[in-house]
PDB file of C-alpha atoms in Angstrom:
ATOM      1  CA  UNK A   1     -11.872  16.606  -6.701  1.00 55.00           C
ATOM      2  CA  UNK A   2     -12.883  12.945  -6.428  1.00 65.00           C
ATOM      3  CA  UNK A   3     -10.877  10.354  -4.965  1.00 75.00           C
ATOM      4  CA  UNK A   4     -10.065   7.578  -6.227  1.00 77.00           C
ATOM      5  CA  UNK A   5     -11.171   4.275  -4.379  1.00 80.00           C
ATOM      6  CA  UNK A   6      -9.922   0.653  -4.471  1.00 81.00           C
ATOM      7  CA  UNK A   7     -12.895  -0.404  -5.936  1.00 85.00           C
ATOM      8  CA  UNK A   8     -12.783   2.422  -9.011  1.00 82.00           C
ATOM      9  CA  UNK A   9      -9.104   0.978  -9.193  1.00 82.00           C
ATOM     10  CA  UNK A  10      -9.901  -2.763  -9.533  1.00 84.00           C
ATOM     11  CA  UNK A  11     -13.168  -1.811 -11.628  1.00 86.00           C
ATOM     12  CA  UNK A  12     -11.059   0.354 -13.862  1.00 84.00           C
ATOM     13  CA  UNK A  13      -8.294  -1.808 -14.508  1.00 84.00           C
ATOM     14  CA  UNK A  14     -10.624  -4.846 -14.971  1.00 87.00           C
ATOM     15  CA  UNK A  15     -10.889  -4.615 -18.465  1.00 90.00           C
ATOM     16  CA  UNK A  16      -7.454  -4.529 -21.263  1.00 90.00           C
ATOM     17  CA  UNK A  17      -8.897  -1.603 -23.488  1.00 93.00           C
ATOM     18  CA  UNK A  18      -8.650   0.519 -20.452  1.00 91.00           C
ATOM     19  CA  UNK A  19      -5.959  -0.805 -18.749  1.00 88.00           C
ATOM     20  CA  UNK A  20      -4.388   0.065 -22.244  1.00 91.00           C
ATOM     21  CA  UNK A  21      -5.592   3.525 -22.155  1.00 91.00           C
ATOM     22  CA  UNK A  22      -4.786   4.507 -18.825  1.00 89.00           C
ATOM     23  CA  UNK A  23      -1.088   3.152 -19.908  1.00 86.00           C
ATOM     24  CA  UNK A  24      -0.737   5.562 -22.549  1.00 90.00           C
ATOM     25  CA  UNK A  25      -2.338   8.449 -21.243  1.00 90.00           C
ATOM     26  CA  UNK A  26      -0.022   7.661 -18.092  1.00 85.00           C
ATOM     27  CA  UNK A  27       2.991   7.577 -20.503  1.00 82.00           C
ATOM     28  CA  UNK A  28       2.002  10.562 -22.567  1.00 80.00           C
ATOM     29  CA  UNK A  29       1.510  12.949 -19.426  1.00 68.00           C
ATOM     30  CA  UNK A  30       1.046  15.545 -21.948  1.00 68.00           C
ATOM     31  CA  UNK A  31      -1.830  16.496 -19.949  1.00 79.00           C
ATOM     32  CA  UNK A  32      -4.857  16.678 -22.675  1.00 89.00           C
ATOM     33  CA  UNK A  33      -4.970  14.609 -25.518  1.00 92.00           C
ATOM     34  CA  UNK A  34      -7.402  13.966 -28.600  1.00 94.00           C
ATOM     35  CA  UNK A  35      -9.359  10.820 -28.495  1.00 94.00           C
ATOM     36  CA  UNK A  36      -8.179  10.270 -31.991  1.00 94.00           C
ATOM     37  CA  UNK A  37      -4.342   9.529 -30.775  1.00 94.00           C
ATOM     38  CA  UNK A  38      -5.619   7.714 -27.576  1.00 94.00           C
ATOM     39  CA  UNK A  39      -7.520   5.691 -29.856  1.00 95.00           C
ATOM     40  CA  UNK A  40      -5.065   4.433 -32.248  1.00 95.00           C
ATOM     41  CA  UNK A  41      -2.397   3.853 -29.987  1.00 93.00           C
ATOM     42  CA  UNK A  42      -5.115   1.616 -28.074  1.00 94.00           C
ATOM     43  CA  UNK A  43      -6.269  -0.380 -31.596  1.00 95.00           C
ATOM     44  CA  UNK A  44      -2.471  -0.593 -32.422  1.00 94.00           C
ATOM     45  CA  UNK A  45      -1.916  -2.811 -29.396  1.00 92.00           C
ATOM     46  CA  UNK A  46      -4.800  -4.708 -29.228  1.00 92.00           C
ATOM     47  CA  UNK A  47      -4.308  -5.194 -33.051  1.00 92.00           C
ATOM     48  CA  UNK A  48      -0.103  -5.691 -32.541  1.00 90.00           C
ATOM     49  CA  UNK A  49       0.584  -3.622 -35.245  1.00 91.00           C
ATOM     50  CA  UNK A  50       2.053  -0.318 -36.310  1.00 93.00           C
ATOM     51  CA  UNK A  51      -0.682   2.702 -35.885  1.00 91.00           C
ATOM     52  CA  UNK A  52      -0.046   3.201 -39.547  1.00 93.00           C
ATOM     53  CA  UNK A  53      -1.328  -0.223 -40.583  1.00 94.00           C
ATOM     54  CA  UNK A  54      -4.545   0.294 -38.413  1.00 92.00           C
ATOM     55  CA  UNK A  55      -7.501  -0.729 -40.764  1.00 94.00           C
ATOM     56  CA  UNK A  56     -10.932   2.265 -40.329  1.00 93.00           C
ATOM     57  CA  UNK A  57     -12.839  -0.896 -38.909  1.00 95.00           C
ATOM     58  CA  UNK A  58     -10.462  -1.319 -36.816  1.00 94.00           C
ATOM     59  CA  UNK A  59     -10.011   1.988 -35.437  1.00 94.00           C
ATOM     60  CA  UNK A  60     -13.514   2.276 -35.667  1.00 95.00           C
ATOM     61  CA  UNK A  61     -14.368  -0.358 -33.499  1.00 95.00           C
ATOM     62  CA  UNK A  62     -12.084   0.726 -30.679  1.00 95.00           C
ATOM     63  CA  UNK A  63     -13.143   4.381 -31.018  1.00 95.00           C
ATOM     64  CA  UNK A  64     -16.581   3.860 -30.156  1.00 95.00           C
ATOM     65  CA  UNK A  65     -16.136   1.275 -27.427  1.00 95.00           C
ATOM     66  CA  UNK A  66     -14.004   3.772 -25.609  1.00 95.00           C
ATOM     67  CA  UNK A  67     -16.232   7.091 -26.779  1.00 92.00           C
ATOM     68  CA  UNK A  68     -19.310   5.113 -25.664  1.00 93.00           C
ATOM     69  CA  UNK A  69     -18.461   2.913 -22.604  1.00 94.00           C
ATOM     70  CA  UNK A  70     -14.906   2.846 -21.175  1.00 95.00           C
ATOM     71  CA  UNK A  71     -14.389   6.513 -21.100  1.00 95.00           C
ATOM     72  CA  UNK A  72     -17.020   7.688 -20.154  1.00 94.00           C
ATOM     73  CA  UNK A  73     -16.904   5.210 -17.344  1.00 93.00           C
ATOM     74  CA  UNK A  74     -13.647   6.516 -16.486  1.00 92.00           C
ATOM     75  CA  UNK A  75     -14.471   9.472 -16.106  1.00 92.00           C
ATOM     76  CA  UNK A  76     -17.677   8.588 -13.729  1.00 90.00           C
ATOM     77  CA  UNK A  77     -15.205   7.193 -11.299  1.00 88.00           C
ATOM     78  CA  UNK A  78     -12.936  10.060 -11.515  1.00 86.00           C
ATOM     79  CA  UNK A  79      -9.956   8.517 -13.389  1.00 85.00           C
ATOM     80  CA  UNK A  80     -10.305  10.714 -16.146  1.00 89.00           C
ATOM     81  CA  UNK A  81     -11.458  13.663 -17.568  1.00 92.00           C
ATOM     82  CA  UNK A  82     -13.061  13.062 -20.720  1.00 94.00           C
ATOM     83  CA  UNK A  83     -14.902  15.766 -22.655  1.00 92.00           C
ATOM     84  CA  UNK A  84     -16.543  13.772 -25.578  1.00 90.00           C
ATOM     85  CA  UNK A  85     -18.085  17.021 -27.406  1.00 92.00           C
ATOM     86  CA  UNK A  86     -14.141  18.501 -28.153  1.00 93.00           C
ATOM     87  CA  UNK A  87     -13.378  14.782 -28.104  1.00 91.00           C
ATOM     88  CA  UNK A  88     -10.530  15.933 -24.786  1.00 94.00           C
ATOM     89  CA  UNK A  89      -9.141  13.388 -22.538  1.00 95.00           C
ATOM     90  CA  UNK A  90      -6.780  13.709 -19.983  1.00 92.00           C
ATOM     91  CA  UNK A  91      -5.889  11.475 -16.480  1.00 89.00           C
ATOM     92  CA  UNK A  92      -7.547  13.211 -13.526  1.00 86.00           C
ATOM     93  CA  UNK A  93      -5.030  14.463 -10.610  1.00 84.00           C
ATOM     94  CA  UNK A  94      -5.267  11.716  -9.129  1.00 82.00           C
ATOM     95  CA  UNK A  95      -4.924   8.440 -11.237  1.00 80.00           C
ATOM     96  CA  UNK A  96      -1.876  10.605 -12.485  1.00 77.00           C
ATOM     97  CA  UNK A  97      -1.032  10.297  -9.264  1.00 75.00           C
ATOM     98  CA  UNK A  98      -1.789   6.663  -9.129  1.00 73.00           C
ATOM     99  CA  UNK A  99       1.081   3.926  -9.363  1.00 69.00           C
ATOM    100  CA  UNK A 100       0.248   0.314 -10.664  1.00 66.00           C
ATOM    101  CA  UNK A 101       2.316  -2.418 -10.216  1.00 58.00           C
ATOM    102  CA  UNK A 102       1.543  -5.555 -11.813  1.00 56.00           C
ATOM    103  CA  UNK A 103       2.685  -8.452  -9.787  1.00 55.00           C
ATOM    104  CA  UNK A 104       1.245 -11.077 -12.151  1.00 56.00           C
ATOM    105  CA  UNK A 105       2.801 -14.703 -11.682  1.00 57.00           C
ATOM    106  CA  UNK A 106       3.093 -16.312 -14.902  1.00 60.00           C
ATOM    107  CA  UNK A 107       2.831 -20.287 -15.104  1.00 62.00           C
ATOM    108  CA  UNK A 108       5.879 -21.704 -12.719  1.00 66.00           C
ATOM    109  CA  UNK A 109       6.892 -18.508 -11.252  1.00 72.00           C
ATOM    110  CA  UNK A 110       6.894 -17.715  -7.578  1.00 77.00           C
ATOM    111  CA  UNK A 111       5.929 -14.227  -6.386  1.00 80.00           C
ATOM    112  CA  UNK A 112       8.651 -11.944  -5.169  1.00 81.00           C
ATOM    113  CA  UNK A 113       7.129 -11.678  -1.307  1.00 84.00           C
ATOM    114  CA  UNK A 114       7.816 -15.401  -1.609  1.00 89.00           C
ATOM    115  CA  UNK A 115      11.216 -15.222  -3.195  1.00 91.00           C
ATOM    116  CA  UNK A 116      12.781 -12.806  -0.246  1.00 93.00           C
ATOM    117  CA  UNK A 117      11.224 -15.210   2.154  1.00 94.00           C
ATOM    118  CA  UNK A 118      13.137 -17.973   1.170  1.00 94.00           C
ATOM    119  CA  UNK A 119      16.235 -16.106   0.477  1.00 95.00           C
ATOM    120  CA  UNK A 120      16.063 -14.656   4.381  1.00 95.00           C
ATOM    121  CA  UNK A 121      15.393 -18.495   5.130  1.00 95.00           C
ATOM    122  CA  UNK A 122      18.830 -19.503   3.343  1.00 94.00           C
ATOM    123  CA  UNK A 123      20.798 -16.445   4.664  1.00 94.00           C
ATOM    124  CA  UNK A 124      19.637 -17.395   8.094  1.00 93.00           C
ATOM    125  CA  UNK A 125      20.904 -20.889   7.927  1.00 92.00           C
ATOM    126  CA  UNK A 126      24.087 -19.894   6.404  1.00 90.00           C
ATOM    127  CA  UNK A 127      24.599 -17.453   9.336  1.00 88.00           C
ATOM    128  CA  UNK A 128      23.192 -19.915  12.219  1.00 90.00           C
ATOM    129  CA  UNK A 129      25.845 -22.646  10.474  1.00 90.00           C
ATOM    130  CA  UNK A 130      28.835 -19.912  10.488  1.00 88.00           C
ATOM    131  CA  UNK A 131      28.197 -19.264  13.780  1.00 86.00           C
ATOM    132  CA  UNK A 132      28.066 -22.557  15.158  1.00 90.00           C
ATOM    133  CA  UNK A 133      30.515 -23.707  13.227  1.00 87.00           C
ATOM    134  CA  UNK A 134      28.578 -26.244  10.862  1.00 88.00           C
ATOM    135  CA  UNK A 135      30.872 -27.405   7.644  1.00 86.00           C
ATOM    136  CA  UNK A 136      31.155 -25.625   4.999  1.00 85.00           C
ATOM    137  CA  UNK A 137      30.707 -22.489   6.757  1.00 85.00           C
ATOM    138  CA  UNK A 138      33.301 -23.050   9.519  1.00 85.00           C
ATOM    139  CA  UNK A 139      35.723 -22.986   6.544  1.00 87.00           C
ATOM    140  CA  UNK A 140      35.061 -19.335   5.538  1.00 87.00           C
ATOM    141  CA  UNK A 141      35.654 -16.634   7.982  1.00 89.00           C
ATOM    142  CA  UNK A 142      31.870 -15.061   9.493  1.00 85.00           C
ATOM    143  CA  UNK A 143      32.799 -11.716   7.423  1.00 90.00           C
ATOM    144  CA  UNK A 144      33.175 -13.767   4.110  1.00 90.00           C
ATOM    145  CA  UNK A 145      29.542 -15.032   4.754  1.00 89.00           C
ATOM    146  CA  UNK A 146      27.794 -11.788   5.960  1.00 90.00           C
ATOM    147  CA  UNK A 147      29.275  -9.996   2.593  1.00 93.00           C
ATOM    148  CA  UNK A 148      27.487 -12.899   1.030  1.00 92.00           C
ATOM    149  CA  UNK A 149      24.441 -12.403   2.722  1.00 93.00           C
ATOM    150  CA  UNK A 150      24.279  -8.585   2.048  1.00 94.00           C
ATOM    151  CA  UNK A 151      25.417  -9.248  -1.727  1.00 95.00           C
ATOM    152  CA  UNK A 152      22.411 -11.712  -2.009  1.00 95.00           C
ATOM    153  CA  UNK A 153      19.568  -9.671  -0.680  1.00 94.00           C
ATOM    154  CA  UNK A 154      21.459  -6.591  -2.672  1.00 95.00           C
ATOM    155  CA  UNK A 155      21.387  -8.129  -6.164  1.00 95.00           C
ATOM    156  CA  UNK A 156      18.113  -9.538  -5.293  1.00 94.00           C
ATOM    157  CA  UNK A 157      16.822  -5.957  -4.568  1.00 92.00           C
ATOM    158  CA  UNK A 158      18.050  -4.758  -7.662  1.00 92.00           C
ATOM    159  CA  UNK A 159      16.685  -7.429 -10.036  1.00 89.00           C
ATOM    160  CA  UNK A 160      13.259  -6.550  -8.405  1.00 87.00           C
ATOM    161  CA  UNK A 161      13.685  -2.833  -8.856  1.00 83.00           C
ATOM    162  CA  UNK A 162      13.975  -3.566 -12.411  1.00 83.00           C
ATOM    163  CA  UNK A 163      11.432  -5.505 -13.246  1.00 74.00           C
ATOM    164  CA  UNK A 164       8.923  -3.382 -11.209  1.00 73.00           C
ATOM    165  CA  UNK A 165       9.705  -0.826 -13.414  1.00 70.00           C
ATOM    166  CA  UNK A 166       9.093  -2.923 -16.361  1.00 66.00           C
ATOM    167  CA  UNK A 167       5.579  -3.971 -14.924  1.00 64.00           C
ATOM    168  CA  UNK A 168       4.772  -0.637 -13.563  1.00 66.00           C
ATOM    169  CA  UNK A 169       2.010   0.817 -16.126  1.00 67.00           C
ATOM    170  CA  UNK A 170       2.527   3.958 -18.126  1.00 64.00           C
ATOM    171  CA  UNK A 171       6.237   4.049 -17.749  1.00 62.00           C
ATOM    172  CA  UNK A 172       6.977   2.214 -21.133  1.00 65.00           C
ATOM    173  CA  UNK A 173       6.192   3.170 -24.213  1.00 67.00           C
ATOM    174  CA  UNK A 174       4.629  -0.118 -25.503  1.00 71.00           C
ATOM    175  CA  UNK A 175       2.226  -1.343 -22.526  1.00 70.00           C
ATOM    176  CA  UNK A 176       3.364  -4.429 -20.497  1.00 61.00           C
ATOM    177  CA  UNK A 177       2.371  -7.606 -21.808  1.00 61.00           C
ATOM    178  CA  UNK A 178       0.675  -8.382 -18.456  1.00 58.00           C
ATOM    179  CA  UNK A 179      -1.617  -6.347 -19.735  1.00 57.00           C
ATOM    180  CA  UNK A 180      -3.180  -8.437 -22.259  1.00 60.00           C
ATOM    181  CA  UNK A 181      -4.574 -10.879 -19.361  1.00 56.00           C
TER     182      UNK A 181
END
């Protein structure tokens, strides 16, 4: 079996229809599906409606970009397997496998590698200042400021964790909207 490499990855997730069906065939993990489900799910998100409301050009036009281009090059890289003549298609071993995390930075956000670097630059002042007895923090006994430390980089941890798992592709049922970039 094929790995997968970085490259296949990036290439892969390059493009929305397929980032879009690599989320739902992630989510489904009902091993094989039939193109016809994979394909209105996609169309019903690129479309934001309700599968039901799905127009036959508009399920038509997603159905043979993915039956002619994106998954069959999927499957050339080994994400999935994708047998077009049963119209089968299932994640390979290893993109199911695979986690993707979306760290996109919308507009005036900062990332989160930069976020725990400045909160490790506050706590450290806060503890140099306690320490060396700097006002405010001579005020407040040293364990009063350490609980505050560990609370900080504890609720900070646990914000993160949950918007990872927001992000993280295929563990939603509707896809991500960093997605649609």
């Amino acid at each position: 079996m094929r790995e997968l490499s970085e490259d296949d990855v990036f290439d892969v997730l390059s493009n929305q229809r397929r980032r879009y069906a690599y989320h739902y065939l992630k989510h489904a993990e009902a091993g094989e599906l039939p193109l016809r489900e994979l394909v209105d799910n996609v169309a019903a998100w690129e479309c934001g409606k309700e599968v039901n409301a799905l127009t036959s050009t508009e399920r038509n036009r997603v159905s043979t970009a993915l039956h002619q281009f994106h998954l069959p090059k999927m499957d050339d890289c080994g994400f999935v397997e994708y047998d077009d003549r049963r119209g089968i298609v299932s994640l390979s071993e290893p993109a199911t496998d695979l986690e993707v995390y979306l760290d996109v930075v919308p507009g005036r956000d900062i990332p989160w590698s930069r976020y725990y670097l400045g909160l490790a630059g506050v706590n450290t002042l806060v503890l140099v200042g306690c320490l060396v007895g700097v006002p405010p923090m001579s005020l407040l006994p040293v364990l009063s400021w350490l609980t505050f430390v560990v609370a900080s980089f504890l609720l900070s941890a646990a914000v993160h964790t949950f918007y990872n798992r927001r992000l993280r592709i295929g563990s939603t049922t509707t896809p991500p909207p960093e997605l649609d970039r």
